[in-house]
mmCIF file of C-alpha atoms in Angstrom:
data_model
loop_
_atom_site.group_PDB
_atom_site.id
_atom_site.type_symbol
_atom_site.label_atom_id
_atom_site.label_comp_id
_atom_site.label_asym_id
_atom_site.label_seq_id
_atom_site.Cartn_x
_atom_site.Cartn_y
_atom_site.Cartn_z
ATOM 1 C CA UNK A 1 136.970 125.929 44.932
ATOM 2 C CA UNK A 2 135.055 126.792 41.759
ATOM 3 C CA UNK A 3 137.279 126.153 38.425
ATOM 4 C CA UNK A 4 135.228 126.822 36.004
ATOM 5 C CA UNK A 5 131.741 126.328 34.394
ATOM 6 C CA UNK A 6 131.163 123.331 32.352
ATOM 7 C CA UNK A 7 128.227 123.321 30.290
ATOM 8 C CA UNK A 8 126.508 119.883 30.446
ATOM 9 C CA UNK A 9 125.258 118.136 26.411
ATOM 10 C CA UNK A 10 121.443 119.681 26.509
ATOM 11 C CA UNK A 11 119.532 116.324 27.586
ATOM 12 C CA UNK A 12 121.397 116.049 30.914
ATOM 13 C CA UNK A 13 120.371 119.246 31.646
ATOM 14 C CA UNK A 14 116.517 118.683 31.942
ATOM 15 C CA UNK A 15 115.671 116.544 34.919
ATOM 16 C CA UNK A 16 112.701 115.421 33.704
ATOM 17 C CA UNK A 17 114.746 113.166 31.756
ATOM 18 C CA UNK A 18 116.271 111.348 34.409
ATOM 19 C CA UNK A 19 114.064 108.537 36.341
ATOM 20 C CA UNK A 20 114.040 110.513 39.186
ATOM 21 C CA UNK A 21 115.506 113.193 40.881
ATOM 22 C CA UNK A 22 117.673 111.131 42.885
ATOM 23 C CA UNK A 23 118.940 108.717 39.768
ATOM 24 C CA UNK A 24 120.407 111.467 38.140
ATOM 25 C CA UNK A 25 124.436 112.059 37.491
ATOM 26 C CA UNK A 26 126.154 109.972 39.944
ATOM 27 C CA UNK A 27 129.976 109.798 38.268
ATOM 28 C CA UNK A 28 132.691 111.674 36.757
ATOM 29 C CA UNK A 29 135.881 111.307 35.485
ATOM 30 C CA UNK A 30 138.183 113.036 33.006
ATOM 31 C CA UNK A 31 140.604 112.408 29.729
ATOM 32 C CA UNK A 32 142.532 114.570 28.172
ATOM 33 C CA UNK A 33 141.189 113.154 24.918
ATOM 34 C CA UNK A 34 137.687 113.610 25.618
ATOM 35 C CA UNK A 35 136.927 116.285 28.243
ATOM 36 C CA UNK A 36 134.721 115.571 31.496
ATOM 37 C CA UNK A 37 132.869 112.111 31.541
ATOM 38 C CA UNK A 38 129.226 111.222 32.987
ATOM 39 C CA UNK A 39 126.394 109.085 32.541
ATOM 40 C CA UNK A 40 123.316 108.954 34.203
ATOM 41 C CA UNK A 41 122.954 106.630 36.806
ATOM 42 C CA UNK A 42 119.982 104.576 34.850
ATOM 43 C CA UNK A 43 119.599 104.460 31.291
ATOM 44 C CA UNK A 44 116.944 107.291 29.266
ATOM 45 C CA UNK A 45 115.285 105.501 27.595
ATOM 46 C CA UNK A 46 116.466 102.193 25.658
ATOM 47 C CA UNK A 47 117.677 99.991 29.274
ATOM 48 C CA UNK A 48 119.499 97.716 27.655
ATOM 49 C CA UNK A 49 122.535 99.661 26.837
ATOM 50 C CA UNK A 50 123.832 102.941 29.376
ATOM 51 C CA UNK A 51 124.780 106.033 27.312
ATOM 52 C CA UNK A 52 128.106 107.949 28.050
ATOM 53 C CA UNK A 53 128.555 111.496 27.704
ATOM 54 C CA UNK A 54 131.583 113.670 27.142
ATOM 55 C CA UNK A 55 131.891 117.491 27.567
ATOM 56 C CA UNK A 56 133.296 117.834 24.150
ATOM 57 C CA UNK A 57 130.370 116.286 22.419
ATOM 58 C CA UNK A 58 131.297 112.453 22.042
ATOM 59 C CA UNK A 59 128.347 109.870 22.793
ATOM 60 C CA UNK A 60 128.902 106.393 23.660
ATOM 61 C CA UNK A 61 127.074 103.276 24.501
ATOM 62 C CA UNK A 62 127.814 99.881 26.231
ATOM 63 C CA UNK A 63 125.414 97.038 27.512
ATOM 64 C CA UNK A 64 123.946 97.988 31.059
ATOM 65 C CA UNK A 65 124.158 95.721 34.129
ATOM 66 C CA UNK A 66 122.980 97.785 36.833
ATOM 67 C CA UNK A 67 123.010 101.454 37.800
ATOM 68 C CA UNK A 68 126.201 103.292 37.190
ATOM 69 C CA UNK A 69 127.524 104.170 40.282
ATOM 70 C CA UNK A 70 131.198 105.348 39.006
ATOM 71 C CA UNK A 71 133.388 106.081 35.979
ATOM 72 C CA UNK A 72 136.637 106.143 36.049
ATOM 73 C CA UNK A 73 139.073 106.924 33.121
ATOM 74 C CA UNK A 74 141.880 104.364 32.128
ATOM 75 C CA UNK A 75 143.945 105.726 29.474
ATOM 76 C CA UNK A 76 142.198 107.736 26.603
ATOM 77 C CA UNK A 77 140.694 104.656 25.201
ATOM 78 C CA UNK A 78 138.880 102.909 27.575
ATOM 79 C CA UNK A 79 136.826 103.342 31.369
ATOM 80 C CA UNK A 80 135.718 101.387 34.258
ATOM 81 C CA UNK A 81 132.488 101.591 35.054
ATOM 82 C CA UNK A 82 131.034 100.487 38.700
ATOM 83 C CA UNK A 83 127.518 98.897 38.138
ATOM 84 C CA UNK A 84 125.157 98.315 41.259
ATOM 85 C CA UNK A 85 121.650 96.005 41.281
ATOM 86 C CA UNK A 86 119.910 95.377 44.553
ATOM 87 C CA UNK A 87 117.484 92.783 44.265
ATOM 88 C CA UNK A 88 114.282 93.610 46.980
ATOM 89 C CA UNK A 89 113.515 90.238 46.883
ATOM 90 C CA UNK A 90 116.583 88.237 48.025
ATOM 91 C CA UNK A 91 118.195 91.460 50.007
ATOM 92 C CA UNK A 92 120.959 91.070 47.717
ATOM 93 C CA UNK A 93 123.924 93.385 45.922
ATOM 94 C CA UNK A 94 125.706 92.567 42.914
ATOM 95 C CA UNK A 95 128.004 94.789 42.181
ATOM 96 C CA UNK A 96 129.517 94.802 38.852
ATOM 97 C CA UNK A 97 133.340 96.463 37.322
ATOM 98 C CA UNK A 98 132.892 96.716 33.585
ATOM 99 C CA UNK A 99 135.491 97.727 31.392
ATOM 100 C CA UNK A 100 134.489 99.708 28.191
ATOM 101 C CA UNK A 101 136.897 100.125 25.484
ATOM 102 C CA UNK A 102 135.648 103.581 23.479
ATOM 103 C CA UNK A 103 137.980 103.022 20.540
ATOM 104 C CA UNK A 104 135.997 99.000 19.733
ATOM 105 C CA UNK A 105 132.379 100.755 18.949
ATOM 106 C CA UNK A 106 129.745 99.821 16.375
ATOM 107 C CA UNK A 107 128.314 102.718 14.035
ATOM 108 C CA UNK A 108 125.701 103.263 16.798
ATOM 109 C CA UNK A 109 128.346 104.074 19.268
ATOM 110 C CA UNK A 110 127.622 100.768 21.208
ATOM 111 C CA UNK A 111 131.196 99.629 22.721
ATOM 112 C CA UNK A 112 132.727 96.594 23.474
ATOM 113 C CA UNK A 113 132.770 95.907 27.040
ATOM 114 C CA UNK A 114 133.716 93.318 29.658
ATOM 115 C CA UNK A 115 133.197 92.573 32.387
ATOM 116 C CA UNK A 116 135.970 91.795 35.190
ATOM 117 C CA UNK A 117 134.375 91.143 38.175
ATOM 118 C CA UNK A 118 130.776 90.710 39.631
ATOM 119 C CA UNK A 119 130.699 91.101 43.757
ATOM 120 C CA UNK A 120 127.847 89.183 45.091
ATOM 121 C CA UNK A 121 126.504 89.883 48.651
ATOM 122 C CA UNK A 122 125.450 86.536 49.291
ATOM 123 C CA UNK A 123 129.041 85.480 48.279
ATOM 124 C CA UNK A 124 131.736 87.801 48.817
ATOM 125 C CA UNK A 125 132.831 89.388 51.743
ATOM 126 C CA UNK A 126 132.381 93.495 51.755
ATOM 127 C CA UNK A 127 129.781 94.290 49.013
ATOM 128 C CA UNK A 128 128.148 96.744 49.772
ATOM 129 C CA UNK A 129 126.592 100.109 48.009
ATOM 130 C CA UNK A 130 129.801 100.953 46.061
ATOM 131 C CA UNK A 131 129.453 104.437 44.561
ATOM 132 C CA UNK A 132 133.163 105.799 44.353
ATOM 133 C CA UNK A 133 136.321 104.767 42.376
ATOM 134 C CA UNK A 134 139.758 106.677 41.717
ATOM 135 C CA UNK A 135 143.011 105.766 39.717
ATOM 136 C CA UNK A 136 145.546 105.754 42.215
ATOM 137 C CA UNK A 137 148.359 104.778 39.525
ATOM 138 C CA UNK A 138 148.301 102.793 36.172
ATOM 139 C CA UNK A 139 146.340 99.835 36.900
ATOM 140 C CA UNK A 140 145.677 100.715 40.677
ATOM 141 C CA UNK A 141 141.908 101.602 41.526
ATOM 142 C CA UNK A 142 140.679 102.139 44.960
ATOM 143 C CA UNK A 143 136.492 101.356 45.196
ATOM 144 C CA UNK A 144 134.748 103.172 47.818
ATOM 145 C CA UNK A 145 131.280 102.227 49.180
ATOM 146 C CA UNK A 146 128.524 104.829 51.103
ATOM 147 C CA UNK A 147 127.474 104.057 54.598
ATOM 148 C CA UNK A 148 124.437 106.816 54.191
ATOM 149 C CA UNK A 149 125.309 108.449 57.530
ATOM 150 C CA UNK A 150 123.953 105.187 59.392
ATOM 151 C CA UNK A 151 125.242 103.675 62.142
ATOM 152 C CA UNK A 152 123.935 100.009 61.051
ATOM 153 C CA UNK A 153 125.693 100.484 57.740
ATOM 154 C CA UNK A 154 129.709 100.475 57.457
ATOM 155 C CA UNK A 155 132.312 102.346 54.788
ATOM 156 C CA UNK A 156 134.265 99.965 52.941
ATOM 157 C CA UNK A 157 137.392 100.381 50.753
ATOM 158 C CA UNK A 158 138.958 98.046 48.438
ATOM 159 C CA UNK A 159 141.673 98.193 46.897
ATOM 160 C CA UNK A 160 142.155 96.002 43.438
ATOM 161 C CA UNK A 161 144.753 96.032 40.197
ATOM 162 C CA UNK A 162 143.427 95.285 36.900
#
């Protein structure tokens, strides 16, 4: 059910900007403080640091480590962020939780951020192509991952506290 419209800040709206059609706006979350959340799934332009967009005009930056594959809010000070890297070569995931604290920023907007946990595929057990994550209750996430409609590939969930 349609809520309402939400106009997107002007450079997410031309997909020309975006690396491709298909690496376009892959999360979304929400704060009260800051409006609607998103990023693109790979960095514009400078790929060193991902930029974070908010509905009610706030920019923010923090070191990139892989796609963004999901945001999810916190508290009104800081996110998780779900980073993904498949390596061709080695048929290997890493899958990386960031935490980004929006009130620790430079003058350029680039954040502190940490990271809590890197999932290796050649290590861990159930890494796979992450792409969801949802608060379930303070400090309880639930991380989704895709099986892409194929029978060789599987849905995993886990569950984690920070």
């Amino acid at each position: 059910k349609k809520i309402k419209k939400i106009k997107l800040p002007k450079i997410l709206r031309d997909i020309n900007n975006y690396n491709s059609k298909n690496d376009a706006l892959e999360s979304l979350t929400y704060s009260k403080k800051l409006g609607f959340i998103t990023a693109p799934e790979s960095p514009f332009c400078d790929k060193k640091y991902h930029t974070i967009y908010t509905t009610k005009g706030k920019i923010f930056k923090f070191k990139s480590s892989g796609k963004i594959t999901a945001l999810e809010n916190i508290d009104n000070n800081s996110l998780l962020a779900i980073q993904r890297d498949f390596d061709y070569d080695k048929k290997e995931w890493n899958i990386t939780i960031n935490k980004i604290y929006l009130h620790k920023c430079t003058s350029s907007n680039i954040c502190k951020s940490k990271t809590l946990k890197i999932l290796n595929s050649h290590k861990d057990k159930f890494v796979d192509n992450y792409e969801g994550l949802t608060k379930l209750k303070k400090n309880l996430f639930l991380m989704v991952s895709d099986d892409n409609n194929n029978n060789f590939e599987k849905t995993y969930f886990i569950l984690f506290h920070l």
